[in-house]
Structures are given as structure tokens and as C-alpha cells.
mmCIF file of C-alpha atoms and ligand atoms in Angstrom:
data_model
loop_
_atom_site.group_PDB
_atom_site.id
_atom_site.type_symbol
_atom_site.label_atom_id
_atom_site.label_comp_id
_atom_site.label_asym_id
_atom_site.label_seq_id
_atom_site.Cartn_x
_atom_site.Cartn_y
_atom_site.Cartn_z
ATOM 1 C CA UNK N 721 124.664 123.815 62.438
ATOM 2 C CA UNK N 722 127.453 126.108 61.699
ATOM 3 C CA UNK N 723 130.215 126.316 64.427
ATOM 4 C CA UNK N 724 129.765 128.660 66.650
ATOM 5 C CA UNK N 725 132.535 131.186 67.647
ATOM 6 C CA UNK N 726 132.989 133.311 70.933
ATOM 7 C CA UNK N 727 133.134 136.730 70.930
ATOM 8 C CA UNK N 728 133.395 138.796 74.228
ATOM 9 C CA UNK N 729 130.204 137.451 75.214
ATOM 10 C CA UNK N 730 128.545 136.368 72.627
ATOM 11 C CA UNK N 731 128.170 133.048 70.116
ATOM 12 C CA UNK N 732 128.646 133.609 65.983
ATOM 13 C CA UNK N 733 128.060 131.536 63.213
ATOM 14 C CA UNK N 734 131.323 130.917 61.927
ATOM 15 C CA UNK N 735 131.487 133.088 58.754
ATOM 16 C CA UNK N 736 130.040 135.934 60.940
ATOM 17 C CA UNK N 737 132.451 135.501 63.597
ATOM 18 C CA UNK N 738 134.623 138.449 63.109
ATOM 19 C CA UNK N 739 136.834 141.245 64.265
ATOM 20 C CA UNK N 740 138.206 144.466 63.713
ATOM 21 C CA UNK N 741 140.844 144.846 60.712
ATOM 22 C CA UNK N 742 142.376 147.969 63.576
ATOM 23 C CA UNK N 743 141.990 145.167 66.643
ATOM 24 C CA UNK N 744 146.190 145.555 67.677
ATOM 25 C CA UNK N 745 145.969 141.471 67.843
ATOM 26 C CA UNK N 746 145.871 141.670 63.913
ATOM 27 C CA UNK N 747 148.182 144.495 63.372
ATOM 28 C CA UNK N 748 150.575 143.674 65.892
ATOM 29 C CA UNK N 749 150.453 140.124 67.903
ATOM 30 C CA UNK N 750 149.791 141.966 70.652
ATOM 31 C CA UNK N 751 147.747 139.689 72.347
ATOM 32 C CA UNK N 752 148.057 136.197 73.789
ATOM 33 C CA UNK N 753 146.298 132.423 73.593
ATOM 34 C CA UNK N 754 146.391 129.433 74.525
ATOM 35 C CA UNK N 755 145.353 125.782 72.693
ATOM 36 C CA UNK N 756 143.929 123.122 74.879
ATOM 37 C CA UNK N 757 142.281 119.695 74.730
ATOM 38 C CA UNK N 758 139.530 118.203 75.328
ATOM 39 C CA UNK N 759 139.094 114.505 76.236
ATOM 40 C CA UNK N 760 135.309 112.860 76.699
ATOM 41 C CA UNK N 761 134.112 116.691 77.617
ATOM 42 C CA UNK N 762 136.654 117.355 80.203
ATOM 43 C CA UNK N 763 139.078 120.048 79.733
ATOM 44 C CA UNK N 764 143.112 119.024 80.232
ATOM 45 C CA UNK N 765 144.357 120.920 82.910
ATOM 46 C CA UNK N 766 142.322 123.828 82.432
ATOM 47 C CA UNK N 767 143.472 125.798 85.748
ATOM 48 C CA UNK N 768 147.045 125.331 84.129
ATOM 49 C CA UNK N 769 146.176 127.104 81.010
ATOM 50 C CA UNK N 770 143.948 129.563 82.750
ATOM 51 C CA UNK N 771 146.935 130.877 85.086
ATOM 52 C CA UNK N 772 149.633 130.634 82.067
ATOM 53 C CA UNK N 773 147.327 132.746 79.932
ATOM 54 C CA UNK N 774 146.672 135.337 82.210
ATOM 55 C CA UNK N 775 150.534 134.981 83.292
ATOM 56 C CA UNK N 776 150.822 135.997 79.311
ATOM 57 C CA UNK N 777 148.389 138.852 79.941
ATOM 58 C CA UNK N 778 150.649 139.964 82.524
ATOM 59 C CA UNK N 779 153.586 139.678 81.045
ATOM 60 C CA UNK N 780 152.456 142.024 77.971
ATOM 61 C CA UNK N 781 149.767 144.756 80.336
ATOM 62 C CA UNK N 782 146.818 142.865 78.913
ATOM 63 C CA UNK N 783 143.923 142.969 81.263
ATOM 64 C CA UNK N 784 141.792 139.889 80.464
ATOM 65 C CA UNK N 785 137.846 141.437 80.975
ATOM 66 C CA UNK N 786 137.158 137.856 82.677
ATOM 67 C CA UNK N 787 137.381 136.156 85.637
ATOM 68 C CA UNK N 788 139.213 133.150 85.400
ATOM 69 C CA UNK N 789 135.487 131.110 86.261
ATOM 70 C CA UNK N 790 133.828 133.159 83.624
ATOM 71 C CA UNK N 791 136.231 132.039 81.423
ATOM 72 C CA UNK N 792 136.143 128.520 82.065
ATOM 73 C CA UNK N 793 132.299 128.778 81.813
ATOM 74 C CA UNK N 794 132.455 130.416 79.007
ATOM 75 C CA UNK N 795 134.967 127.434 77.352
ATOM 76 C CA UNK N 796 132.552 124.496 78.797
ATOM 77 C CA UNK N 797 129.770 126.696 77.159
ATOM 78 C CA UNK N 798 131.646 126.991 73.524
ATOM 79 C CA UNK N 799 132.514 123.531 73.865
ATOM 80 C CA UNK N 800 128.978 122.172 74.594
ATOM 81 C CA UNK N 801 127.373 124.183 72.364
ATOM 82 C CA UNK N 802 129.521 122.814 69.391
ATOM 83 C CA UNK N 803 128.953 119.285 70.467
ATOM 84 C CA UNK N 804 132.407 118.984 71.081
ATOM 85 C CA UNK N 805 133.782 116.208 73.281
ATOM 86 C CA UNK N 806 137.296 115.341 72.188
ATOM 87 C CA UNK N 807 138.838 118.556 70.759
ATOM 88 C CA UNK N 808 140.786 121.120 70.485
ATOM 89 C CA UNK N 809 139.653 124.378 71.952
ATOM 90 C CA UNK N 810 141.623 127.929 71.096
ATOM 91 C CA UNK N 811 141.535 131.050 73.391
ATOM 92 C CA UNK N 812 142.551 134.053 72.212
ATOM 93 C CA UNK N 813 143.105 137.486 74.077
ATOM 94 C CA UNK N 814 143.837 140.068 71.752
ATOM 95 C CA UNK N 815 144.926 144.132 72.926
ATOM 96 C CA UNK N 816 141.246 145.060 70.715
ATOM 97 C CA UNK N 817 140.429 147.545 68.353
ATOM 98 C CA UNK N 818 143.028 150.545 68.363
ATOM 99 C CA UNK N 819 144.511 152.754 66.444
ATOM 100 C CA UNK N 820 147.279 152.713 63.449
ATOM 101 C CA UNK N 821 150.011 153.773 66.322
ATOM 102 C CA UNK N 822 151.236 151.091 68.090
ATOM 103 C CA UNK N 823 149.475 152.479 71.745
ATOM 104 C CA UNK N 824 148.036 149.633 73.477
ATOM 105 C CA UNK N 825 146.715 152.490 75.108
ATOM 106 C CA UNK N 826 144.219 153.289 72.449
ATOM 107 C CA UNK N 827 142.462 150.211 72.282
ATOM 108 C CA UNK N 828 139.603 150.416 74.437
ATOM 109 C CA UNK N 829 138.850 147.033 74.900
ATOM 110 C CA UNK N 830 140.503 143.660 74.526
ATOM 111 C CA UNK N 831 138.342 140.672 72.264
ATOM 112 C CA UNK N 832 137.868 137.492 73.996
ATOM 113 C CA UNK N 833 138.024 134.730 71.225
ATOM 114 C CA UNK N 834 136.897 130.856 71.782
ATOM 115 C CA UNK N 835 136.992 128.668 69.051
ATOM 116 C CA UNK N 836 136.441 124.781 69.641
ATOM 117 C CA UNK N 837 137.459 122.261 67.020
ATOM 118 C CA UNK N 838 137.606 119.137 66.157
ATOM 119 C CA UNK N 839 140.880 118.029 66.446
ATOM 120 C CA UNK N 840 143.198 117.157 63.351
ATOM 121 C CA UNK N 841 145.160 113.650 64.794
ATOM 122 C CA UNK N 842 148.930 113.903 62.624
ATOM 123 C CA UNK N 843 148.733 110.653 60.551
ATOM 124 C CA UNK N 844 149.511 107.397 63.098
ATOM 125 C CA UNK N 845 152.017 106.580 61.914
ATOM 126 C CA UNK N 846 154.280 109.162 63.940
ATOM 127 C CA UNK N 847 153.153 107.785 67.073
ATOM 128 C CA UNK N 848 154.062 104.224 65.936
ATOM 129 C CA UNK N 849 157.076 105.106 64.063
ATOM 130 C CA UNK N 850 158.457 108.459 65.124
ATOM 131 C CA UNK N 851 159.285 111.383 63.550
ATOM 132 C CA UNK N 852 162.226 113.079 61.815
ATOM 133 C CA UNK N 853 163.190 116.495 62.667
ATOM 134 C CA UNK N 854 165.805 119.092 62.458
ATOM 135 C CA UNK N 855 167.481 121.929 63.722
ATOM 136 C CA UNK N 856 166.899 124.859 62.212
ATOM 137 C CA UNK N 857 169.205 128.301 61.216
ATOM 138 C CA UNK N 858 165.963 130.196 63.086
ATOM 139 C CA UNK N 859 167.280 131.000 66.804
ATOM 140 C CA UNK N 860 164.378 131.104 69.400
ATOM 141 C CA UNK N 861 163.518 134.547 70.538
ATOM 142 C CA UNK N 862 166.034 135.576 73.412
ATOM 143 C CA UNK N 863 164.488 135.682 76.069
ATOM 144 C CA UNK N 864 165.735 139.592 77.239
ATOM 145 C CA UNK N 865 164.034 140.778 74.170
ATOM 146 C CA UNK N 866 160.521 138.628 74.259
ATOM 147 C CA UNK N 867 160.223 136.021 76.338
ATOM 148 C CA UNK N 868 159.252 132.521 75.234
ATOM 149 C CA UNK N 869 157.508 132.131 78.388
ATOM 150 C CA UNK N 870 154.827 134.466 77.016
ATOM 151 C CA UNK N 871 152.405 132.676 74.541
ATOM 152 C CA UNK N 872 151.647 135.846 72.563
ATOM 153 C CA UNK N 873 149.716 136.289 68.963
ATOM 154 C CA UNK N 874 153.403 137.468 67.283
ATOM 155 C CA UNK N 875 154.388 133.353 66.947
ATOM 156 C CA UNK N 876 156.791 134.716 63.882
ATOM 157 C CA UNK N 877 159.494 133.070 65.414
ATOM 158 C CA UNK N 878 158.482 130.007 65.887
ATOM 159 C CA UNK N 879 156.823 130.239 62.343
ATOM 160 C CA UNK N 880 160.055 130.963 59.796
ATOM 161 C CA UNK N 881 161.411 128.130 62.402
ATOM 162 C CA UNK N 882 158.417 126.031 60.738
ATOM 163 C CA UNK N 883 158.734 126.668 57.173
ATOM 164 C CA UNK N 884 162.492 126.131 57.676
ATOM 165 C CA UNK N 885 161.502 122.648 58.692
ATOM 166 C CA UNK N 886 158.841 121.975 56.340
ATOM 167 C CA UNK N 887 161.266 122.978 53.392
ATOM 168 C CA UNK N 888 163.449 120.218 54.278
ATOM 169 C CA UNK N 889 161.064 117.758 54.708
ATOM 170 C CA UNK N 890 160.173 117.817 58.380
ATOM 171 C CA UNK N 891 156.736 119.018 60.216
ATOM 172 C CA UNK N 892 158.592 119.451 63.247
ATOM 173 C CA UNK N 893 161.769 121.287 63.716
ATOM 174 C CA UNK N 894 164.285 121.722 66.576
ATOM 175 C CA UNK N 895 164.801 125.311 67.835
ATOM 176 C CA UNK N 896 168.312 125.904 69.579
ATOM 177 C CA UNK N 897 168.633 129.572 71.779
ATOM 178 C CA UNK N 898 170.891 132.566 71.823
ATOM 179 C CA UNK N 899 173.611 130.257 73.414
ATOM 180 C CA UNK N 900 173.464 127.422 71.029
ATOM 181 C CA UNK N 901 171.868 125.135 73.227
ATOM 182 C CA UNK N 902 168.664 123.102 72.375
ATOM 183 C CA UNK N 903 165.298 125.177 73.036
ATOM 184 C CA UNK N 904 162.238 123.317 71.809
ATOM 185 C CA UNK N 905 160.265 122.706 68.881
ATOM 186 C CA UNK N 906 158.487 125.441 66.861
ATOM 187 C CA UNK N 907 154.886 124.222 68.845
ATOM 188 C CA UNK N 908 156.248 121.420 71.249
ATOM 189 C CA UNK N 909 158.621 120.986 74.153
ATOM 190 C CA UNK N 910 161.461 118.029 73.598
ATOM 191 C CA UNK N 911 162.868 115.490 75.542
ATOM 192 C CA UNK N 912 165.520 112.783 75.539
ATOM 193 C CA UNK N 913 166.380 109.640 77.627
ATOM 194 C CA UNK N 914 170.064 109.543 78.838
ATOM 195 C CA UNK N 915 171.520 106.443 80.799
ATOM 196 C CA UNK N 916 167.539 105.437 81.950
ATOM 197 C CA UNK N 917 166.824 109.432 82.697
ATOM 198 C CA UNK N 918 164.742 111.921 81.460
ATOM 199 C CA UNK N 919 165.955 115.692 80.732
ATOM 200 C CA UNK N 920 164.507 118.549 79.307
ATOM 201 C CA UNK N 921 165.837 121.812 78.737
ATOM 202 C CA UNK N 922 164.447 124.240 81.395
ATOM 203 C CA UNK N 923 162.882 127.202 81.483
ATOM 204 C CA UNK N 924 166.105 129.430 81.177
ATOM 205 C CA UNK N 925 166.788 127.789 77.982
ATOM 206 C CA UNK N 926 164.020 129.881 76.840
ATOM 207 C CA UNK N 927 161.102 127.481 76.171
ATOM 208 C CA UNK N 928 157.624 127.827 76.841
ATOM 209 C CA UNK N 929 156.768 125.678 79.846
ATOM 210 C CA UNK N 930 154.122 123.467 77.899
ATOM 211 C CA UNK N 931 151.258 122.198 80.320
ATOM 212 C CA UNK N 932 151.618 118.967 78.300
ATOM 213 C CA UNK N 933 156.014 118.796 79.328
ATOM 214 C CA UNK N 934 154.914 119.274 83.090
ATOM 215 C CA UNK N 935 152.173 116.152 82.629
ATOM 216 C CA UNK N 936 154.841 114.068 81.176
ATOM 217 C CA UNK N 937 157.160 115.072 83.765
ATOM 218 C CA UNK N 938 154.765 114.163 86.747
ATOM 219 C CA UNK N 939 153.785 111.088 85.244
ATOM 220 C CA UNK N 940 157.676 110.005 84.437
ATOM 221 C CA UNK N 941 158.300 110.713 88.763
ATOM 222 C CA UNK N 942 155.431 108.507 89.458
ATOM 223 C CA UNK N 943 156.613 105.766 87.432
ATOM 224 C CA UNK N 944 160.240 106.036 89.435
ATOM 225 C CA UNK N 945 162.070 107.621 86.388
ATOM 226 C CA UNK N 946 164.929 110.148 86.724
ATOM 227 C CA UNK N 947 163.571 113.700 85.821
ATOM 228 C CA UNK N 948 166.365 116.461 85.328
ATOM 229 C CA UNK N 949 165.614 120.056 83.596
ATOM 230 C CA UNK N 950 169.087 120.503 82.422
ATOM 231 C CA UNK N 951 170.789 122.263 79.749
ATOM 232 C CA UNK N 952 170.865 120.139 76.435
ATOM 233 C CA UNK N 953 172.961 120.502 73.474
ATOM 234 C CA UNK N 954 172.683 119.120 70.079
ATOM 235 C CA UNK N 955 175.286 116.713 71.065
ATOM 236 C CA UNK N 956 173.037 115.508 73.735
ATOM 237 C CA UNK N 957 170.187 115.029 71.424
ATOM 238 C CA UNK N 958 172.370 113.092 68.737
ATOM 239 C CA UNK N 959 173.725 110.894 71.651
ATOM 240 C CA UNK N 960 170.279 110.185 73.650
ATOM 241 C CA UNK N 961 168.960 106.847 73.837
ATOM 242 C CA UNK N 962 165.441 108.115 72.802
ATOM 243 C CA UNK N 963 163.966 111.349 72.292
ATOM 244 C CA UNK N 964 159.930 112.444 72.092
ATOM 245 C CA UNK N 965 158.448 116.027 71.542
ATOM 246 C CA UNK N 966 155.287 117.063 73.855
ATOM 247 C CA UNK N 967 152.787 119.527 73.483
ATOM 248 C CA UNK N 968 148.771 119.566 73.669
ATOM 249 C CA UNK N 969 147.670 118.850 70.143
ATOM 250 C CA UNK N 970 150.346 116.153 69.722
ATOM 251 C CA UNK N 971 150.186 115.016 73.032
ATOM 252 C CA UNK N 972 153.456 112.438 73.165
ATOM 253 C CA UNK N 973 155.123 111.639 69.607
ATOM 254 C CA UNK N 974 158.204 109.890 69.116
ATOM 255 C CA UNK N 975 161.595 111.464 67.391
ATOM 256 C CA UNK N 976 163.830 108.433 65.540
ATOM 257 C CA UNK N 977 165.886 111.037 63.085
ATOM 258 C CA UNK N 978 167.242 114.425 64.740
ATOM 259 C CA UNK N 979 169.499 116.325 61.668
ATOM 260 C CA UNK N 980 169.767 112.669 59.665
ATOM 261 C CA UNK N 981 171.185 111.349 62.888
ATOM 262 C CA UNK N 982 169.092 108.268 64.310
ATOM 263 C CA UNK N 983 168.478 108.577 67.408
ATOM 264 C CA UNK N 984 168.978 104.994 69.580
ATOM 265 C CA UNK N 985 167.674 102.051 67.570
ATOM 266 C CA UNK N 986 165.502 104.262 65.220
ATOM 267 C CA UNK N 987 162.151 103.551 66.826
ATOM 268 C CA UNK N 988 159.970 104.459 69.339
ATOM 269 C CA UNK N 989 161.749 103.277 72.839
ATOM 270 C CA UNK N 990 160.641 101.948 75.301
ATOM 271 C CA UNK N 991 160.166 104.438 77.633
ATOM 272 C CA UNK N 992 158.840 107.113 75.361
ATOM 273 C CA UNK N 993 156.520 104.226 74.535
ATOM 274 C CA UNK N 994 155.500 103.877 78.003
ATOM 275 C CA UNK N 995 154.705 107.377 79.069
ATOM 276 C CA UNK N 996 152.668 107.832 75.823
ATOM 277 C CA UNK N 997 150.516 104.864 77.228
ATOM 278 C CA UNK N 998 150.313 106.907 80.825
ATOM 279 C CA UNK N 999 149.795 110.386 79.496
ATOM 280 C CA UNK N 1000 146.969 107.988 77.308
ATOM 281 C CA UNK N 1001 145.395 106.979 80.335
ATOM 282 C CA UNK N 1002 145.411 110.509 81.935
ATOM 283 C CA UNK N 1003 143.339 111.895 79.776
ATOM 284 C CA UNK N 1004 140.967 109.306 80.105
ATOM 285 C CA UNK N 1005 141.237 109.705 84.074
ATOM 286 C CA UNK N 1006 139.421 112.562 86.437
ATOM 287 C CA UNK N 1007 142.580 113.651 87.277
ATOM 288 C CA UNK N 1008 142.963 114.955 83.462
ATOM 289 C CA UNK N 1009 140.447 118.077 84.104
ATOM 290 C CA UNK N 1010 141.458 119.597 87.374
ATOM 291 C CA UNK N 1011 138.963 121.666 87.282
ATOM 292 C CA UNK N 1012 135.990 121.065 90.047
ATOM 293 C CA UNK N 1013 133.543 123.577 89.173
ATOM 294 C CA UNK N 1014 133.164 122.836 85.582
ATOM 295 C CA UNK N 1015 133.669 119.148 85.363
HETATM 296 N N1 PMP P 1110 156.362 125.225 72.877
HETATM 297 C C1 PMP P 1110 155.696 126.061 72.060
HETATM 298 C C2 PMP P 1110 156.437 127.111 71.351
HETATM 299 C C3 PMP P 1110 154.309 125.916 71.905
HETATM 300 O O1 PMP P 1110 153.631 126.741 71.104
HETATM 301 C C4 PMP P 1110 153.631 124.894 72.596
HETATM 302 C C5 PMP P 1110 152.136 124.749 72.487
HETATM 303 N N2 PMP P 1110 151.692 124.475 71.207
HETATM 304 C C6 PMP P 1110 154.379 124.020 73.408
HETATM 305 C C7 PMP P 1110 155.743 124.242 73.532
HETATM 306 C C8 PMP P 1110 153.721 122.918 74.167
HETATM 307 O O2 PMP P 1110 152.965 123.438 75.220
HETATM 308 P P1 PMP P 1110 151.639 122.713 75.750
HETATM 309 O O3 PMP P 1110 152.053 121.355 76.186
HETATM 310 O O4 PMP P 1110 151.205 123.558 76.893
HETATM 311 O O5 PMP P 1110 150.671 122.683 74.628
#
């Protein structure tokens, strides 16, 4: 059977799964989404992503035509109709079908997208040996002019940050803000391990505040591990004793290489290594889904 697609309401074939050339999502990001997992049929943290998406909405006057049950129904529907178990599932808000002026005003109604995937694993050999990124010339939006916070359609930014990265090699690459301090990666949060302790840039350094970071940080408390949100700098990162990126379709992956720089002994530490194994076994635990009504 053909995947099937959600649209506001109703399930397409894929290749008939399809919206307006005028929808405002197309000609203008303006709209919002969010990518989530799925893990033996129960979706990760789904009230998190529920409230940051319509946090998005908010953010941008998008008025999402669902309640936040209906929409979880309608992602355990999408998700059981595809047979999916262990995926990837996309939701996508987008202003609707307008006009060629920019008005949101003029689209009378926003499209409700679900799309659930298989998921595409990167190769293993990240998560045993770690990856090599850098920091790109492509500063992460400032937050007075669009906030990262928001995870809207227009993902430009984070997009010439990419292809900036890819060009020299790398699949990931290192984002700093408007004041030269470290950000995040173009579609995961970073971290580093200083004298034992974990930090993290925080949200005023103008990251998104990945569902997957907030996991990892949890999980790092319970285990007795320092957690700061603090200010990094490239310095920092060069410095740290290990660093890993987060985010929910690569979950935990080790960094070794930041800008040619090795970073500690060059492989995965030990306690990147050990939260990858706890963040492994909460998505095999209840506690993954948070979401009573629809487990
Ligand atoms: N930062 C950016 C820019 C992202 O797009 C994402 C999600 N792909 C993340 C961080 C990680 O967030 P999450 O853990 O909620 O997936």
C-alpha cells in the first residue's frame, strides 16, 4: 500500500497527497512543524512537541484548527495506518492557501500535514566513532528579528548553515549567534563535558530548545551529573573533554573533531557514551510517550 499522507482531515495516497502552489507555507515559510519519533508505537514526548508546536503557532498568529487530542489522535491514526512502529513522524502547520501578497490574513484556512516515515538511521558508525563538524560563516538568526525558539517552515538559516557544512566535508555543522558565542547545530542542540559537567548553551543563546536536549538533560540529573545552561564559546568547545549533538532523528551522536580540533581523546567518552545508553533505554521505557490517552 502506498503511504498514506494527512491532510486536514483526511488520508492520501502519497502521490495524491498535495497542496496548494498559493498555500503561504510554500510561498513564504509561514508556517511551523515539528519532527518526532516513534519507538515500538509510542510517540517520544508527544505533549512536549504538541505544546512547542502550538507555542510556534503562537509565536507567528497561526491558529492550529485542532485540539491538541485531535491532533495526537490524528498522529496515532497516521502512524497506525502506515504500519509504522519505529519512525519518524512530521507535522506540519502551514498559514494555507492565500494570496500572492504576503497577508496571512488572506488565507482562509491553515493545512494540517502528517507524514510518518520510516526512519533513515545516519550510518553507525557516528554513534561508535563520532562525528566531525564545524563552525560555519552562517550566523543563527538573531533572535530580535526571528526567533530560533520558533520551529517555522522558513529553516533557510539553518539550511545555507548546512550546505556550508556539507561543502567542507561535514553533515553536521556548528552554528555560533549574533554575539559570537556557540548556538547549535543546523538540526541539533550541542553539548560538551567540562571538568565531569555538562553545559549547554541556553535558550538566550538563541537555540531551539530541542525536546531531545531537555531528555538528555533530565536523564544526566538523575544519573548525579552536573547540568549548567551556560554561555559557550568556541574556545569552550575546542577545550571540552567530550562533546555530543542531540536532537530527535539523531537521538545522541558523538562529536571527536570540532573545526580540525579533536576534541578529548578523539572518541566517544565516556559519559556521552553513557547517556546514549540511558536516552537508549528511555525510549524503550513507558516513560518515553507521556502521553496517557493515546498510549
Ligand atoms: N535545533 C534545531 C535547529 C532543530 O531543527 C532541531 C530539531 N531537528 C533541534 C535543535 C533538536 O530538537 P529536538 O530534540 O526537539 O528534535
Amino acid at each position: 500500500m502506498a503511504p498514506q499522507i494527512y491532510i486536514s482531515g483526511e488520508l492520501y495516497d502519497k502521490e495524491n497527497a498535495k497542496i496548494s502552489v498559493f498555500d503561504h507555507g510554500l510561498l513564504y515559510g509561514d508556517g511551523v512543524f515539528e519532527g518526532i519519533r516513534s519507538y515500538g508505537g509510542k510517540v517520544f514526548r508527544l505533549e512536549r512537541h504538541l505544546d512547542r508546536l502550538w507555542e510556534s503557532a503562537k509565536a507567528i498568529w497561526l491558529e492550529i484548527p485542532l485540539t491538541k487530542d485531535e491532533m495526537a489522535e490524528a498522529i496515532y491514526n497516521t502512524l497506525a495506518v502506515n504500519g509504522v512502529k519505529d519512525g519518524y513522524i512530521r507535522v506540519v502547520v502551514t498559514r494555507g492557501e492565500g494570496t500572492l501578497g504576503l497577508d496571512p490574513n488572506r488565507c482562509a484556512n491553515p493545512e494540517v500535514i502528517i507524514i510518518a516515515d520510516r526512519i533513515a538511521l545516519y550510518p553507525k558508525e557516528y554513534y561508535e566513532n563520532g562525528l566531525e563538524i564545524i563552525t560555519v560563516s552562517v550566523m543563527r538568526n538573531h533572535p530580535a528579528a526571528l526567533s530560533p525558539r520558533i520551529k517555522s517552515l522558513n529553516y533557510l538559516n539553518n539550511i545555507l548553515a548546512k550546505i556550508e557544512g556539507l561543502q567542507a566535508g561535514c553533515i553536521e555543522a556548528l552554528m555560533l549567534n549574533h554575539k559570537g558565542e556557540v548556538s547549535e547545530c543546523t538540526g541539533d542542540n550541542i553539548f560538551i563535558v567540562r571538568r565531569g559537567a555538562l553545559l549547554t548553551p541556553p535558550n538566550e543563546a538563541g537555540i531551539l530548545e530541542g525536546i531531545t536536549r531537555d531528555a538528555v538533560m533530565e536523564l544526566a540529573r538523575k544519573a548525579g551529573i552536573e547540568v549548567r545552561e551556560t554561555p559557550l564559546t568556541k574556545h569552550d568547545v575546542y577545550v571540552a573533554e567530550e562533546c555530543f549533538l542531540t536532537g530527535s532523528a539523531a537521538e545522541v551522536v558523538p562529536v571527536i573533531k570540532v573545526d580540525a580540533r579533536t576534541i578529548g581523546g578523539g572518541k566517544p567518552g565516556p559519559v556521552t557514551r553513557d547517556l546514549m545508553a540511558r536516552f537508549h533505554e528511555l525510549t524503550k521505557s513507558a516513560d518515553s510517550s507521556n502521553c496517557t490517552n493515546h498510549r
